[in-house]
Coordinates of N, CA, C and O in Angstrom, one line a residue:
M10 N -6.5 26.0 -12.6 CA -6.0 25.5 -11.3 C -6.3 24.0 -11.2 O -7.5 23.6 -11.3
P11 N -5.4 23.1 -10.9 CA -5.6 21.7 -10.8 C -6.4 21.4 -9.5 O -6.3 22.1 -8.5
R12 N -7.1 20.3 -9.5 CA -7.8 19.8 -8.3 C -6.8 19.4 -7.3 O -5.8 18.8 -7.6
P13 N -7.2 19.5 -6.0 CA -6.3 19.0 -5.0 C -6.3 17.5 -5.0 O -7.3 16.9 -5.3
C14 N -5.2 16.9 -4.7 CA -5.0 15.4 -4.7 C -5.8 14.8 -3.5 O -5.7 15.3 -2.4
K15 N -6.6 13.8 -3.9 CA -7.5 13.2 -2.9 C -6.7 12.1 -2.1 O -5.9 11.4 -2.7
R16 N -6.8 12.1 -0.8 CA -6.1 11.1 0.0 C -6.7 9.7 -0.3 O -7.9 9.6 -0.4
R17 N -5.9 8.7 -0.5 CA -6.3 7.4 -0.8 C -6.4 6.5 0.5 O -5.5 6.6 1.3
R18 N -7.5 5.8 0.7 CA -7.7 5.1 1.9 C -7.0 3.7 1.8 O -7.2 3.0 0.8
I19 N -6.2 3.4 2.8 CA -5.6 2.1 2.8 C -6.0 1.4 4.1 O -6.3 2.0 5.1
C20 N -6.1 0.0 4.1 CA -6.6 -0.7 5.2 C -5.5 -1.0 6.3 O -5.9 -1.2 7.4
C21 N -4.3 -1.2 5.9 CA -3.3 -1.6 6.8 C -1.9 -1.3 6.3 O -1.7 -1.1 5.1
L22 N -1.0 -1.1 7.2 CA 0.4 -0.9 6.8 C 1.1 -2.3 6.5 O 0.7 -3.3 7.0
P23 N 2.1 -2.3 5.6 CA 2.7 -3.6 5.3 C 3.5 -4.1 6.5 O 3.9 -3.4 7.4
E24 N 3.5 -5.4 6.7 CA 4.2 -6.1 7.8 C 5.7 -5.9 7.6 O 6.4 -5.8 8.6
C25 N 6.2 -5.8 6.4 CA 7.6 -5.5 6.2 C 7.7 -4.5 5.1 O 7.0 -4.5 4.1
S26 N 8.5 -3.4 5.3 CA 8.5 -2.3 4.4 C 9.8 -2.2 3.5 O 9.9 -1.3 2.7
R27 N 10.7 -3.2 3.7 CA 11.9 -3.2 2.9 C 12.3 -4.6 2.4 O 12.3 -5.5 3.2
F28 N 12.5 -4.6 1.1 CA 12.8 -5.9 0.5 C 14.0 -5.7 -0.5 O 14.2 -4.6 -1.0
G29 N 14.8 -6.7 -0.7 CA 15.9 -6.6 -1.6 C 16.8 -7.8 -1.6 O 16.5 -8.8 -0.9
P30 N 17.8 -7.8 -2.5 CA 18.7 -8.9 -2.6 C 19.5 -9.1 -1.3 O 19.8 -8.2 -0.6
V31 N 19.8 -10.4 -1.0 CA 20.5 -10.7 0.2 C 21.9 -10.2 0.1 O 22.5 -9.7 1.0
E32 N 22.5 -10.4 -1.1 CA 23.9 -10.0 -1.3 C 23.9 -8.6 -1.9 O 23.3 -8.4 -3.0
Q33 N 24.6 -7.7 -1.3 CA 24.8 -6.4 -1.9 C 26.1 -6.2 -2.5 O 27.2 -6.3 -1.9
N34 N 26.2 -6.1 -3.9 CA 27.4 -6.0 -4.6 C 27.9 -4.5 -4.6 O 29.1 -4.2 -4.6
A35 N 27.0 -3.6 -4.7 CA 27.3 -2.2 -4.8 C 27.5 -1.5 -3.5 O 27.0 -2.0 -2.5
A36 N 28.4 -0.5 -3.4 CA 28.6 0.2 -2.2 C 27.3 0.9 -1.7 O 27.0 0.8 -0.5
E37 N 26.6 1.5 -2.6 CA 25.3 2.0 -2.3 C 24.2 1.3 -3.1 O 24.2 1.3 -4.3
P38 N 23.3 0.6 -2.4 CA 22.3 -0.1 -3.2 C 21.3 0.8 -3.9 O 21.0 1.9 -3.4
Q39 N 20.8 0.3 -5.0 CA 19.8 1.1 -5.8 C 18.5 0.8 -5.1 O 18.1 -0.4 -4.9
V40 N 17.7 1.9 -4.9 CA 16.5 1.7 -4.1 C 15.3 2.3 -5.0 O 15.4 3.3 -5.6
I41 N 14.2 1.5 -5.0 CA 13.0 1.9 -5.6 C 12.0 2.1 -4.4 O 11.9 1.3 -3.5
T42 N 11.3 3.3 -4.4 CA 10.3 3.5 -3.4 C 8.9 3.4 -3.9 O 8.5 4.0 -4.9
M43 N 8.1 2.5 -3.3 CA 6.7 2.3 -3.6 C 5.9 3.0 -2.5 O 6.2 2.8 -1.3
T44 N 4.9 3.7 -2.9 CA 4.1 4.4 -1.9 C 3.1 3.4 -1.3 O 2.8 2.3 -1.9
L45 N 2.6 3.8 -0.1 CA 1.6 2.9 0.5 C 0.3 2.7 -0.3 O -0.3 1.6 -0.2
D46 N -0.1 3.7 -1.0 CA -1.3 3.5 -1.9 C -1.0 2.5 -3.0 O -1.9 1.7 -3.4
E47 N 0.2 2.5 -3.5 CA 0.6 1.6 -4.6 C 0.6 0.1 -4.0 O 0.1 -0.8 -4.6
F48 N 1.2 0.0 -2.8 CA 1.2 -1.3 -2.1 C -0.3 -1.8 -1.9 O -0.5 -2.9 -2.1
E49 N -1.2 -0.9 -1.5 CA -2.6 -1.2 -1.2 C -3.2 -1.8 -2.5 O -4.0 -2.7 -2.5
T50 N -3.0 -1.1 -3.7 CA -3.6 -1.6 -4.9 C -3.1 -3.0 -5.2 O -3.9 -3.9 -5.7
V51 N -1.8 -3.3 -5.0 CA -1.3 -4.6 -5.3 C -1.9 -5.6 -4.3 O -2.3 -6.7 -4.7
R52 N -2.0 -5.2 -3.1 CA -2.6 -6.1 -2.1 C -4.1 -6.4 -2.4 O -4.5 -7.6 -2.4
L53 N -4.9 -5.4 -2.8 CA -6.3 -5.6 -3.1 C -6.5 -6.4 -4.4 O -7.3 -7.3 -4.4
I54 N -5.8 -6.0 -5.4 CA -6.0 -6.7 -6.7 C -5.4 -8.0 -6.8 O -6.0 -9.0 -7.2
D55 N -4.1 -8.1 -6.5 CA -3.4 -9.4 -6.7 C -3.6 -10.4 -5.5 O -3.7 -11.6 -5.8
L56 N -3.6 -9.9 -4.3 CA -3.8 -10.8 -3.2 C -5.2 -11.1 -2.8 O -5.6 -12.3 -2.7
E57 N -6.0 -10.1 -2.7 CA -7.4 -10.2 -2.3 C -8.3 -10.6 -3.5 O -9.4 -11.0 -3.3
G58 N -7.8 -10.4 -4.7 CA -8.6 -10.8 -5.9 C -9.7 -9.9 -6.3 O -10.6 -10.2 -7.1
L59 N -9.6 -8.6 -5.9 CA -10.6 -7.6 -6.3 C -10.4 -7.1 -7.7 O -9.2 -7.1 -8.2
K60 N -11.4 -6.7 -8.3 CA -11.3 -6.0 -9.6 C -10.9 -4.6 -9.4 O -11.0 -4.1 -8.3
Q61 N -10.4 -4.0 -10.4 CA -9.9 -2.6 -10.3 C -11.0 -1.7 -9.8 O -10.8 -0.8 -9.0
E62 N -12.2 -1.9 -10.3 CA -13.4 -1.1 -9.8 C -13.6 -1.3 -8.3 O -13.9 -0.3 -7.6
E63 N -13.6 -2.5 -7.8 CA -13.8 -2.8 -6.4 C -12.7 -2.2 -5.6 O -12.9 -1.6 -4.5
C64 N -11.4 -2.3 -6.1 CA -10.3 -1.7 -5.4 C -10.5 -0.2 -5.3 O -10.2 0.4 -4.2
A65 N -10.9 0.5 -6.4 CA -11.0 1.9 -6.4 C -12.1 2.3 -5.4 O -12.0 3.3 -4.7
E66 N -13.2 1.6 -5.4 CA -14.3 1.9 -4.4 C -13.8 1.8 -3.0 O -14.1 2.7 -2.2
Q67 N -13.1 0.8 -2.7 CA -12.6 0.6 -1.3 C -11.6 1.7 -0.9 O -11.6 2.1 0.2
M68 N -10.8 2.1 -1.9 CA -9.8 3.1 -1.6 C -10.4 4.5 -1.7 O -9.7 5.5 -1.5
Q69 N -11.6 4.6 -2.2 CA -12.3 5.9 -2.4 C -11.6 6.8 -3.4 O -11.4 8.0 -3.2
I70 N -11.3 6.2 -4.5 CA -10.7 6.9 -5.7 C -11.3 6.5 -6.9 O -12.1 5.5 -7.0
A71 N -11.1 7.2 -8.0 CA -11.6 6.8 -9.3 C -10.9 5.5 -9.8 O -9.8 5.2 -9.5
R72 N -11.7 4.8 -10.7 CA -11.1 3.6 -11.2 C -9.9 3.9 -12.1 O -8.9 3.1 -12.0
T73 N -9.9 4.9 -12.8 CA -8.7 5.3 -13.6 C -7.5 5.6 -12.8 O -6.4 5.3 -13.1
T74 N -7.8 6.2 -11.6 CA -6.7 6.5 -10.7 C -6.1 5.2 -10.1 O -4.9 5.0 -10.0
A75 N -7.0 4.3 -9.7 CA -6.6 3.0 -9.2 C -5.8 2.2 -10.3 O -4.7 1.6 -9.9
Q76 N -6.2 2.3 -11.5 CA -5.5 1.6 -12.6 C -4.1 2.2 -12.7 O -3.1 1.5 -12.9
A77 N -4.0 3.6 -12.7 CA -2.7 4.2 -12.8 C -1.7 3.9 -11.7 O -0.5 3.6 -11.9
V78 N -2.3 3.9 -10.5 CA -1.5 3.6 -9.3 C -1.0 2.1 -9.3 O 0.1 1.8 -9.0
Y79 N -1.9 1.2 -9.7 CA -1.6 -0.2 -9.8 C -0.5 -0.5 -10.9 O 0.5 -1.2 -10.7
N80 N -0.6 0.2 -12.0 CA 0.4 0.1 -13.1 C 1.8 0.6 -12.6 O 2.8 -0.1 -12.9
S81 N 1.8 1.7 -11.9 CA 3.0 2.2 -11.4 C 3.7 1.2 -10.4 O 4.9 1.0 -10.4
A82 N 2.8 0.6 -9.5 CA 3.3 -0.3 -8.5 C 3.9 -1.6 -9.2 O 5.0 -2.1 -8.8
R83 N 3.3 -2.1 -10.2 CA 3.7 -3.3 -10.9 C 5.0 -3.0 -11.7 O 5.9 -3.8 -11.7
T84 N 5.2 -1.8 -12.2 CA 6.4 -1.4 -12.9 C 7.6 -1.4 -11.9 O 8.7 -1.9 -12.1
K85 N 7.3 -0.9 -10.7 CA 8.3 -0.8 -9.6 C 8.7 -2.2 -9.2 O 9.9 -2.5 -8.9
L86 N 7.7 -3.1 -9.0 CA 8.0 -4.5 -8.6 C 8.8 -5.2 -9.6 O 9.8 -5.9 -9.3
A87 N 8.5 -5.0 -10.9 CA 9.3 -5.6 -12.0 C 10.7 -5.1 -12.0 O 11.7 -5.9 -12.1
E88 N 10.9 -3.8 -11.8 CA 12.2 -3.3 -11.8 C 13.1 -3.9 -10.7 O 14.2 -4.2 -10.8
C89 N 12.5 -4.1 -9.5 CA 13.2 -4.6 -8.4 C 13.5 -6.1 -8.6 O 14.7 -6.5 -8.3
L90 N 12.6 -6.9 -9.2 CA 12.8 -8.3 -9.4 C 13.9 -8.5 -10.5 O 14.8 -9.4 -10.4
V91 N 13.7 -7.8 -11.6 CA 14.6 -8.0 -12.8 C 16.0 -7.4 -12.5 O 17.0 -8.1 -12.9
R92 N 16.1 -6.3 -11.9 CA 17.4 -5.6 -11.8 C 18.0 -5.7 -10.4 O 19.0 -5.1 -10.2
G93 N 17.4 -6.4 -9.5 CA 17.9 -6.7 -8.2 C 18.1 -5.5 -7.3 O 19.0 -5.3 -6.6
K94 N 17.1 -4.6 -7.5 CA 17.1 -3.3 -6.6 C 16.3 -3.6 -5.3 O 15.5 -4.4 -5.2
E95 N 16.6 -2.7 -4.4 CA 15.9 -2.8 -3.1 C 14.5 -2.1 -3.3 O 14.4 -1.1 -4.0
L96 N 13.5 -2.6 -2.6 CA 12.2 -2.0 -2.6 C 11.9 -1.5 -1.2 O 11.9 -2.2 -0.2
H97 N 11.5 -0.2 -1.1 CA 11.1 0.4 0.2 C 9.7 0.8 0.0 O 9.3 1.5 -1.0
I98 N 8.8 0.5 0.9 CA 7.4 0.9 0.9 C 7.2 1.9 2.0 O 7.3 1.7 3.2
E99 N 6.9 3.2 1.5 CA 6.7 4.3 2.4 C 6.1 5.4 1.7 O 6.1 5.6 0.5
G100 N 5.5 6.3 2.5 CA 5.0 7.6 2.0 C 3.7 7.5 1.2 O 3.1 6.5 1.1
G101 N 3.4 8.6 0.5 CA 2.3 8.7 -0.3 C 1.2 9.5 0.3 O 1.3 9.9 1.5
N102 N 0.1 9.8 -0.4 CA -1.0 10.6 0.0 C -2.1 9.7 0.4 O -2.9 9.3 -0.4
Y103 N -2.1 9.3 1.7 CA -3.1 8.2 2.1 C -3.7 8.6 3.5 O -3.1 9.4 4.2
E104 N -4.7 7.9 3.8 CA -5.3 7.9 5.2 C -5.5 6.4 5.6 O -5.9 5.6 4.8
L105 N -5.1 6.1 6.8 CA -5.3 4.7 7.3 C -6.7 4.5 7.7 O -7.2 5.3 8.5
C106 N -7.4 3.5 7.2 CA -8.7 3.2 7.6 C -8.8 2.7 9.0 O -8.0 1.9 9.5
D107 N -9.8 3.3 9.7 CA -9.9 2.8 11.1 C -11.1 1.9 11.3 O -11.5 1.5 12.4
G108 N -11.8 1.5 10.1 CA -12.9 0.6 10.2 C -14.2 1.2 10.5 O -15.2 0.5 10.5
T109 N -14.3 2.5 10.7 CA -15.5 3.2 11.1 C -16.2 3.9 9.9 O -17.2 4.5 10.1
I110 N -15.5 4.0 8.8 CA -16.0 4.7 7.6 C -17.1 3.9 7.0 O -17.0 2.7 6.7
P111 N -18.3 4.6 6.8 CA -19.4 3.9 6.1 C -19.0 3.4 4.7 O -18.1 4.0 4.1
R112 N -19.5 2.3 4.3 CA -19.2 1.6 3.0 C -17.8 1.1 3.0 O -17.2 0.9 1.9
C113 N -17.2 0.9 4.1 CA -15.9 0.3 4.2 C -15.9 -1.1 3.7 O -16.7 -1.9 4.3
G114 N -15.2 -1.5 2.7 CA -15.2 -2.8 2.2 C -14.2 -3.7 2.9 O -14.1 -4.9 2.7
C115 N -13.4 -3.2 3.9 CA -12.4 -4.0 4.5 C -12.9 -4.8 5.6 O -12.3 -5.8 6.0
G116 N -14.0 -4.4 6.2 CA -14.6 -5.2 7.3 C -13.7 -5.3 8.6 O -12.7 -4.6 8.7
C117 N -14.0 -6.2 9.4 CA -13.4 -6.3 10.7 C -11.9 -6.8 10.6 O -11.1 -6.5 11.5
R118 N -11.6 -7.6 9.6 CA -10.3 -8.2 9.6 C -9.2 -7.2 9.5 O -8.1 -7.4 10.0
C119 N -9.4 -6.1 8.8 CA -8.3 -5.1 8.8 C -8.3 -4.2 9.9 O -7.3 -3.6 10.3
R120 N -9.5 -3.9 10.5 CA -9.6 -3.0 11.7 C -8.7 -3.5 12.8 O -7.9 -2.7 13.4
K121 N -8.7 -4.8 13.1 CA -7.8 -5.4 14.1 C -6.4 -5.2 13.7 O -5.6 -4.8 14.5
R122 N -6.0 -5.5 12.5 CA -4.7 -5.3 12.0 C -4.2 -3.9 12.1 O -3.1 -3.6 12.5
C123 N -5.0 -3.0 11.7 CA -4.7 -1.5 11.7 C -4.4 -1.1 13.1 O -3.4 -0.4 13.4
K124 N -5.3 -1.5 14.1 CA -5.0 -1.1 15.5 C -3.8 -1.7 16.0 O -3.0 -1.1 16.7
Q125 N -3.5 -3.0 15.6 CA -2.2 -3.6 16.0 C -1.0 -2.8 15.5 O -0.1 -2.5 16.2
E126 N -1.1 -2.5 14.2 CA 0.0 -1.7 13.6 C 0.2 -0.4 14.3 O 1.3 0.0 14.6
N127 N -0.9 0.3 14.6 CA -0.8 1.6 15.2 C -0.2 1.5 16.6 O 0.6 2.3 17.1
N128 N -0.6 0.4 17.4 CA -0.1 0.2 18.7 C 1.4 -0.1 18.7 O 2.2 0.4 19.5
I129 N 1.8 -0.9 17.7 CA 3.2 -1.2 17.6 C 4.0 0.0 17.3 O 5.1 0.2 17.8
Q130 N 3.5 0.9 16.4 CA 4.2 2.1 16.1 C 4.3 3.0 17.3 O 5.3 3.8 17.4
Q131 N 3.4 3.0 18.2 CA 3.4 3.8 19.3 C 4.1 3.2 20.5 O 4.3 3.8 21.5
G132 N 4.7 2.0 20.3 CA 5.5 1.3 21.3 C 4.7 0.5 22.3 O 5.3 0.0 23.3
D133 N 3.4 0.3 22.1 CA 2.6 -0.5 23.0 C 2.8 -2.0 22.6 O 3.0 -2.3 21.5
Q134 N 2.7 -2.8 23.6 CA 2.7 -4.3 23.3 C 1.3 -4.8 23.2 O 0.4 -4.3 24.0
I135 N 1.1 -5.7 22.3 CA -0.2 -6.3 22.1 C -0.3 -7.7 22.7 O 0.6 -8.5 22.5
V136 N -1.3 -7.9 23.5 CA -1.4 -9.2 24.2 C -2.4 -10.0 23.5 O -3.4 -9.6 23.0

């Protein structure tokens, strides 16, 4: 019997979840879906400059899992860039970090952003 899939911790939701070519030639655009945990690995490794080990620790997953998720995300990004497909970021097996988890590497900067994202989703205005 396989082990149950562990939820991956992400620090924040993307500011924009759909990307694609400006001009649509096809009647139905081709869409690639990237999960939120894949987005988080790209954010942590490529944008924040973390190593795969640090990324895995922050997401509370094994390094090999982080590497597999990151490789999958990069393949999807390349497919969208090279073949002009739309990219949608959604879904996945994740939990949103609220900043209260011990050993959280995200610190205060993501806690504020997570709360803002949650408030926007609930329809509240942030002042």
